[in-house]
Amino acid sequence: MPSTTLVPSDGRSEAARVERTTPRRRLINIARRLAGMTTKPVPKPVVKVVTTTARSTFAAAAPIVEKAVSQAVSAAAPVVEKAAAQAVDAMLPVAERLAAPVMDRIPDALSGPLTKQVARLAGPATGRAVRRGFAVRINGHDVAITSDDLADAFPKASDRLLICIPAAGEDEKIWSKGAERMGGSYADRVAAVNNWTPVMLRNDSGEVMDAGVALGALIQQVIDHWPVPVSRVVLLAHGDGGLAVRTGSAIRPMGERPWTSLVTEVIALATPHLAVADLATFVGARLEANLSGIVHLDERVTDLPMLDRAAYLLIGDDVTTQDNPFGKALGGAMKVGRRGSRRRVVEIFPGAERFVLSTAQEPLVNHRSVHDALLRWLR
């Protein structure tokens, strides 16, 4: 048979191609052969030995690895927590500045609950200890309720106290919202014109009943340790701070000078005035109730006695205080398919005078009409 010569696709003979193979080409060929070996089936005994060895090795190493990881995480946790707290503290002022234009457009009746939720989320994240309840505030700091501390904090204390109670999750800064347009806050003008001493509070209270107990106890301590005998007290509350006043004033303290006997006016801004005892289960019903200023309260709260000598003045915005067509339309649209139920809506402050103001331009915490009214009422 005649000999044949293999001619590859490049046209060169096999011999010529082998002769011209470079060292680099040889290495590539060796790598290809090794790769081809890996595609061949591995004998089953080898697989079994390798699998058994791997399982036993991992089983023995697992507790050691777990302990090492746990120790590493425990050691790193304080460092990570501190770094996260510092990062959050650094970002909060920026976030406040960015959110300010948006929050200014939110009605007071809705901004209180939003602020409360933000406070709940931000408190644990920053690592700062949150002292529950109420506290007297001066220049951004809590004041101890002792005779000496109150005398130092209020060197010009008068016998008439305007106690400013913010909504839950808020402090004295809420009263400065929009104050620049009026040349000062309610407290500034009342103190300057009518010789009242404003007492600002911080509110980190919980449920309404607990908040009322804490508020009443604090006010009584302030009265007992005030530098001069107190002759008159006016409570100015914002949001659900008014609900704390409602429950706290029903607890009559013992003693010669109970604070409840000194209150002549309770002025509530953007405080809900209607309540239902049974909480609506359908989203649409809840939405309509919230937009109409109706809250869920235990019947025990609405049945509590009110202060005998005090005049109750409720000031609300036109978004939540009056019938809200938007709320009815949206809430009604979300009630499709819901079984109807009759719920008893009751007055939280029966017999109180009610005022409705537009908050499109001025917030209730510093509204021109409220400024004028306070100067008339607190003479």
Coordinates of C-alpha atoms in Angstrom, one line a residue:
M1 CA 0.0 0.0 0.0
P2 CA 1.2 3.4 -0.8
S3 CA 2.1 5.4 2.1
T4 CA -0.2 8.4 2.9
T5 CA 0.7 11.7 4.3
L6 CA -1.7 13.4 6.7
V7 CA -2.3 17.0 5.6
P8 CA -4.0 19.2 8.3
S9 CA -6.3 22.1 7.4
D10 CA -3.4 24.5 7.3
G11 CA -1.9 22.7 4.4
R12 CA 1.3 21.6 6.1
S13 CA 2.3 18.0 6.6
E14 CA 2.0 16.4 10.1
A15 CA 5.8 16.0 10.2
A16 CA 6.4 19.6 9.2
R17 CA 3.9 20.7 11.9
V18 CA 5.5 18.6 14.6
E19 CA 8.9 19.8 13.6
R20 CA 7.8 23.4 13.9
T21 CA 6.1 23.0 17.3
T22 CA 7.5 25.6 19.7
P23 CA 7.9 25.1 23.5
R24 CA 4.8 27.2 24.0
R25 CA 2.8 24.9 21.8
R26 CA 4.1 21.9 23.7
L27 CA 2.9 23.3 27.0
I28 CA -0.5 24.0 25.5
N29 CA -0.8 20.5 24.2
I30 CA 0.2 19.1 27.6
A31 CA -2.5 21.2 29.2
R32 CA -5.1 20.0 26.8
R33 CA -4.2 16.4 27.6
L34 CA -4.4 17.0 31.3
A35 CA -7.8 18.7 30.8
G36 CA -9.0 15.7 28.8
M37 CA -8.0 13.4 31.7
T38 CA -10.3 15.3 34.1
T39 CA -13.3 14.6 32.0
K40 CA -12.9 10.8 32.4
P41 CA -15.0 9.1 35.1
V42 CA -13.3 8.8 38.5
P43 CA -13.5 5.3 39.8
K44 CA -16.3 4.8 42.4
P45 CA -14.0 3.5 45.2
V46 CA -11.9 6.7 44.9
V47 CA -15.1 8.8 45.0
K48 CA -16.3 7.0 48.2
V49 CA -13.0 7.4 50.0
V50 CA -12.8 11.1 49.1
T51 CA -16.4 11.8 50.1
T52 CA -16.1 9.9 53.4
T53 CA -12.9 11.7 54.3
A54 CA -14.4 15.1 53.4
R55 CA -17.5 14.5 55.5
S56 CA -15.5 13.4 58.6
T57 CA -13.1 16.3 58.2
F58 CA -15.9 18.9 57.9
A59 CA -17.8 17.3 60.8
A60 CA -14.7 17.6 63.1
A61 CA -13.9 21.1 62.0
A62 CA -17.4 22.5 62.2
P63 CA -17.4 23.3 66.0
I64 CA -14.0 24.8 65.7
V65 CA -15.0 27.0 62.8
E66 CA -18.3 28.0 64.5
K67 CA -16.5 29.0 67.7
A68 CA -13.9 31.0 65.8
V69 CA -16.7 32.8 63.8
S70 CA -18.7 33.5 67.0
Q71 CA -15.6 34.9 68.7
A72 CA -14.8 37.1 65.7
V73 CA -18.4 38.4 65.5
S74 CA -18.5 39.1 69.3
A75 CA -15.2 41.0 69.1
A76 CA -16.3 43.0 66.1
A77 CA -19.8 43.8 67.3
P78 CA -18.9 46.7 69.6
V79 CA -16.7 48.2 66.9
V80 CA -19.4 47.9 64.2
E81 CA -22.1 49.2 66.6
K82 CA -20.0 52.2 67.5
A83 CA -19.2 52.9 63.8
A84 CA -22.9 52.6 62.9
A85 CA -23.9 54.9 65.7
Q86 CA -21.4 57.5 64.6
A87 CA -22.5 57.2 61.0
V88 CA -26.2 57.6 62.0
D89 CA -25.4 60.6 64.3
A90 CA -23.5 62.2 61.4
M91 CA -26.4 61.6 58.9
L92 CA -29.3 62.7 61.1
P93 CA -28.7 66.4 60.8
V94 CA -28.4 66.1 57.0
A95 CA -31.6 64.0 56.9
E96 CA -33.4 66.5 59.1
R97 CA -32.4 69.4 56.7
L98 CA -33.5 67.3 53.7
A99 CA -36.8 66.3 55.3
A100 CA -37.7 69.8 56.6
P101 CA -39.3 71.1 53.4
V102 CA -41.4 67.9 53.2
M103 CA -42.4 67.9 56.9
D104 CA -43.4 71.6 56.7
R105 CA -46.1 70.6 54.2
I106 CA -47.6 67.8 56.3
P107 CA -50.5 68.8 58.6
D108 CA -49.7 68.9 62.3
A109 CA -52.3 66.1 63.0
L110 CA -50.3 63.8 60.7
S111 CA -46.8 64.9 61.5
G112 CA -47.0 63.9 65.1
P113 CA -47.5 60.2 64.4
L114 CA -44.8 60.3 61.7
T115 CA -42.4 61.9 64.1
K116 CA -43.3 59.3 66.7
Q117 CA -42.5 56.4 64.4
V118 CA -39.2 58.0 63.3
A119 CA -38.2 58.4 66.9
R120 CA -38.9 54.7 67.6
L121 CA -36.7 53.7 64.7
A122 CA -33.9 56.2 65.3
G123 CA -33.6 55.7 69.1
P124 CA -32.1 52.2 69.2
A125 CA -30.0 52.7 66.0
T126 CA -28.0 55.6 67.5
G127 CA -27.2 53.7 70.7
R128 CA -28.5 56.6 72.8
A129 CA -30.4 55.8 75.9
V130 CA -34.0 56.9 75.7
R131 CA -35.5 57.8 79.1
R132 CA -39.1 57.0 79.0
G133 CA -41.8 59.4 80.2
F134 CA -41.7 63.2 80.4
A135 CA -38.9 65.6 81.4
V136 CA -38.5 69.3 81.9
R137 CA -36.2 70.8 79.2
I138 CA -33.9 73.8 79.2
N139 CA -31.5 74.5 76.2
G140 CA -31.8 71.0 74.9
H141 CA -31.1 69.3 78.3
D142 CA -33.2 67.6 80.9
V143 CA -33.6 69.4 84.2
A144 CA -33.7 67.5 87.5
I145 CA -36.9 68.2 89.5
T146 CA -35.4 69.5 92.7
S147 CA -35.8 72.9 94.3
D148 CA -32.2 73.9 93.6
D149 CA -32.2 72.7 90.0
L150 CA -35.5 74.4 89.1
A151 CA -34.3 77.7 90.8
D152 CA -31.2 77.6 88.7
A153 CA -33.0 76.8 85.5
F154 CA -35.8 79.4 86.1
P155 CA -34.1 82.4 87.8
K156 CA -37.1 84.6 86.9
A157 CA -39.8 82.1 87.8
S158 CA -43.3 83.6 88.2
D159 CA -46.3 82.2 89.9
R160 CA -48.1 81.4 86.6
L161 CA -46.9 78.4 84.5
L162 CA -47.5 77.7 80.9
I163 CA -46.6 74.0 80.6
C164 CA -46.0 73.0 76.9
I165 CA -46.6 69.3 76.3
P166 CA -45.4 68.0 72.9
A167 CA -46.7 64.9 71.1
A168 CA -45.1 61.6 71.8
G169 CA -41.6 61.4 70.3
E170 CA -41.2 65.2 70.4
D171 CA -39.5 67.7 72.6
E172 CA -39.3 71.5 72.9
K173 CA -38.1 72.0 69.4
I174 CA -41.6 71.4 68.0
W175 CA -42.6 74.8 69.3
S176 CA -40.0 76.6 67.2
K177 CA -41.5 75.4 63.9
G178 CA -42.5 78.5 62.0
A179 CA -41.7 80.8 64.9
E180 CA -39.4 83.0 62.9
R181 CA -42.5 84.3 61.0
M182 CA -44.1 85.4 64.2
G183 CA -41.0 86.9 65.9
G184 CA -41.0 84.1 68.5
S185 CA -42.8 81.1 69.7
Y186 CA -46.0 81.0 71.8
A187 CA -43.9 80.7 74.9
D188 CA -41.7 83.6 74.0
R189 CA -44.5 86.0 73.4
V190 CA -46.6 84.9 76.4
A191 CA -43.6 85.2 78.7
A192 CA -42.7 88.6 77.4
V193 CA -46.2 90.2 77.3
N194 CA -48.2 88.5 80.1
N195 CA -45.4 87.5 82.6
W196 CA -45.9 83.7 82.3
T197 CA -43.1 81.2 82.9
P198 CA -43.1 78.6 80.1
V199 CA -42.1 75.1 81.1
M200 CA -41.0 73.0 78.1
L201 CA -41.3 69.2 78.3
R202 CA -39.9 66.3 76.4
N203 CA -42.3 63.5 75.7
D204 CA -41.0 59.9 75.3
S205 CA -44.1 58.3 76.8
G206 CA -45.8 55.1 75.8
E207 CA -49.5 54.3 75.8
V208 CA -52.1 56.9 76.6
M209 CA -52.8 55.7 80.1
D210 CA -49.2 55.3 81.1
A211 CA -48.4 58.7 79.5
G212 CA -51.1 60.3 81.6
V213 CA -49.8 58.9 84.8
A214 CA -46.2 60.0 84.0
L215 CA -47.3 63.5 83.0
G216 CA -49.4 64.0 86.1
A217 CA -46.6 62.9 88.4
L218 CA -44.1 65.2 86.7
I219 CA -46.4 68.3 86.9
Q220 CA -47.0 67.6 90.6
Q221 CA -43.3 67.4 91.2
V222 CA -42.7 70.7 89.4
I223 CA -45.5 72.4 91.5
D224 CA -44.1 71.0 94.7
H225 CA -40.5 72.2 94.0
W226 CA -41.2 75.5 92.1
P227 CA -39.2 78.4 93.4
V228 CA -42.4 80.4 94.2
P229 CA -45.9 79.3 95.1
V230 CA -47.9 78.6 92.0
S231 CA -51.2 80.4 91.5
R232 CA -52.3 79.3 88.0
V233 CA -51.4 76.6 85.5
V234 CA -52.2 76.5 81.8
L235 CA -51.5 73.3 79.8
L236 CA -50.7 73.8 76.1
A237 CA -50.5 70.4 74.4
H238 CA -49.8 69.3 70.8
G239 CA -51.0 66.1 69.1
D240 CA -51.4 63.1 71.4
G241 CA -49.9 65.1 74.2
G242 CA -53.4 66.3 74.6
L243 CA -54.5 62.8 75.2
A244 CA -51.9 62.4 77.9
V245 CA -53.4 65.5 79.5
R246 CA -56.9 64.0 79.3
T247 CA -55.9 60.8 81.2
G248 CA -53.4 62.4 83.5
S249 CA -55.8 65.1 84.8
A250 CA -58.3 62.4 85.9
I251 CA -55.8 61.2 88.5
R252 CA -56.3 63.5 91.4
P253 CA -53.1 63.6 93.5
M254 CA -53.2 63.8 97.3
G255 CA -51.8 66.7 99.2
E256 CA -52.4 70.3 100.0
R257 CA -51.7 71.7 96.6
P258 CA -52.7 69.2 93.9
W259 CA -51.7 70.5 90.4
T260 CA -55.2 69.6 89.0
S261 CA -56.7 72.4 91.2
L262 CA -54.5 75.0 89.7
V263 CA -55.3 74.4 86.0
T264 CA -57.5 77.0 84.5
E265 CA -57.2 76.2 80.7
V266 CA -56.3 73.2 78.7
I267 CA -55.4 74.2 75.1
A268 CA -54.9 71.3 72.7
L269 CA -53.5 71.8 69.2
A270 CA -54.1 69.1 66.6
T271 CA -55.3 66.7 69.3
P272 CA -57.9 64.2 68.2
H273 CA -61.3 65.0 69.6
L274 CA -63.3 61.9 68.5
A275 CA -62.7 58.3 69.4
V276 CA -64.1 54.8 68.9
A277 CA -63.7 51.9 71.3
D278 CA -63.7 49.2 68.7
L279 CA -60.8 49.3 66.3
A280 CA -61.8 49.1 62.6
T281 CA -60.4 46.0 60.9
F282 CA -60.7 47.2 57.3
V283 CA -57.9 49.4 55.9
G284 CA -60.4 51.8 54.2
A285 CA -62.3 52.3 57.5
R286 CA -59.1 53.1 59.4
L287 CA -57.9 55.5 56.7
E288 CA -61.2 57.4 56.7
A289 CA -61.2 57.5 60.5
N290 CA -57.6 58.8 60.6
L291 CA -58.2 61.5 58.0
S292 CA -61.2 62.6 60.0
G293 CA -59.3 62.8 63.3
I294 CA -60.9 59.8 64.9
V295 CA -58.7 57.6 67.0
H296 CA -59.0 54.3 68.8
L297 CA -59.2 54.7 72.6
D298 CA -60.3 52.4 75.4
E299 CA -63.7 53.3 76.8
R300 CA -62.1 53.9 80.1
V301 CA -60.2 56.9 78.7
T302 CA -63.3 58.6 77.4
D303 CA -65.2 57.9 80.6
L304 CA -62.6 59.6 82.8
P305 CA -63.7 62.8 84.6
M306 CA -62.4 66.1 83.3
L307 CA -61.0 69.0 85.3
D308 CA -63.8 70.9 87.0
R309 CA -62.3 74.5 86.9
A310 CA -60.6 74.3 83.6
A311 CA -61.8 75.5 80.2
Y312 CA -61.0 73.1 77.4
L313 CA -60.0 74.8 74.1
L314 CA -59.4 72.5 71.1
I315 CA -57.7 74.0 68.0
G316 CA -57.6 71.8 64.9
D317 CA -56.7 72.1 61.3
D318 CA -59.2 72.0 58.4
V319 CA -57.7 68.8 57.1
T320 CA -58.6 66.4 60.0
T321 CA -61.0 68.4 62.1
Q322 CA -63.8 68.8 59.6
D323 CA -65.5 66.3 57.3
N324 CA -62.8 65.4 54.7
P325 CA -64.2 64.7 51.2
F326 CA -60.9 63.1 50.2
G327 CA -60.8 60.8 53.2
K328 CA -64.4 59.8 52.6
A329 CA -63.8 59.1 48.9
L330 CA -60.6 57.2 49.4
G331 CA -61.8 55.3 52.5
G332 CA -65.1 54.5 50.8
A333 CA -63.4 53.2 47.7
M334 CA -61.4 50.8 49.9
K335 CA -64.5 49.5 51.7
V336 CA -65.8 47.5 48.7
G337 CA -66.9 44.2 49.8
R338 CA -66.7 45.0 53.5
R339 CA -69.4 44.0 55.9
G340 CA -71.0 47.1 57.4
S341 CA -70.7 47.8 61.1
R342 CA -72.0 50.5 63.3
R343 CA -69.4 52.0 65.6
R344 CA -70.1 54.4 68.4
V345 CA -68.0 57.6 68.0
V346 CA -67.6 59.6 71.2
E347 CA -66.2 62.9 72.2
I348 CA -62.9 62.8 73.9
F349 CA -63.3 66.3 75.4
P350 CA -67.1 66.7 75.8
G351 CA -68.2 70.3 76.2
A352 CA -64.9 71.7 74.9
E353 CA -64.8 74.8 72.7
R354 CA -63.5 73.9 69.2
F355 CA -61.8 76.1 66.7
V356 CA -60.7 75.2 63.1
L357 CA -57.9 76.9 61.3
S358 CA -56.2 76.6 58.0
T359 CA -52.6 75.3 58.2
A360 CA -51.8 75.8 54.6
Q361 CA -49.5 78.7 55.4
E362 CA -48.9 78.5 59.1
P363 CA -48.5 75.4 61.4
L364 CA -50.7 75.1 64.5
V365 CA -47.6 75.1 66.7
N366 CA -47.0 78.8 65.6
H367 CA -50.2 80.1 64.0
R368 CA -51.0 83.8 63.9
S369 CA -54.6 83.3 65.2
V370 CA -53.4 81.1 68.1
H371 CA -50.8 83.7 69.1
D372 CA -53.5 86.4 69.3
A373 CA -55.9 84.0 71.2
L374 CA -53.2 83.0 73.7
L375 CA -52.4 86.6 74.5
R376 CA -56.1 87.2 75.2
W377 CA -56.7 84.0 77.2
L378 CA -53.5 84.2 79.3
R379 CA -53.9 87.6 80.9

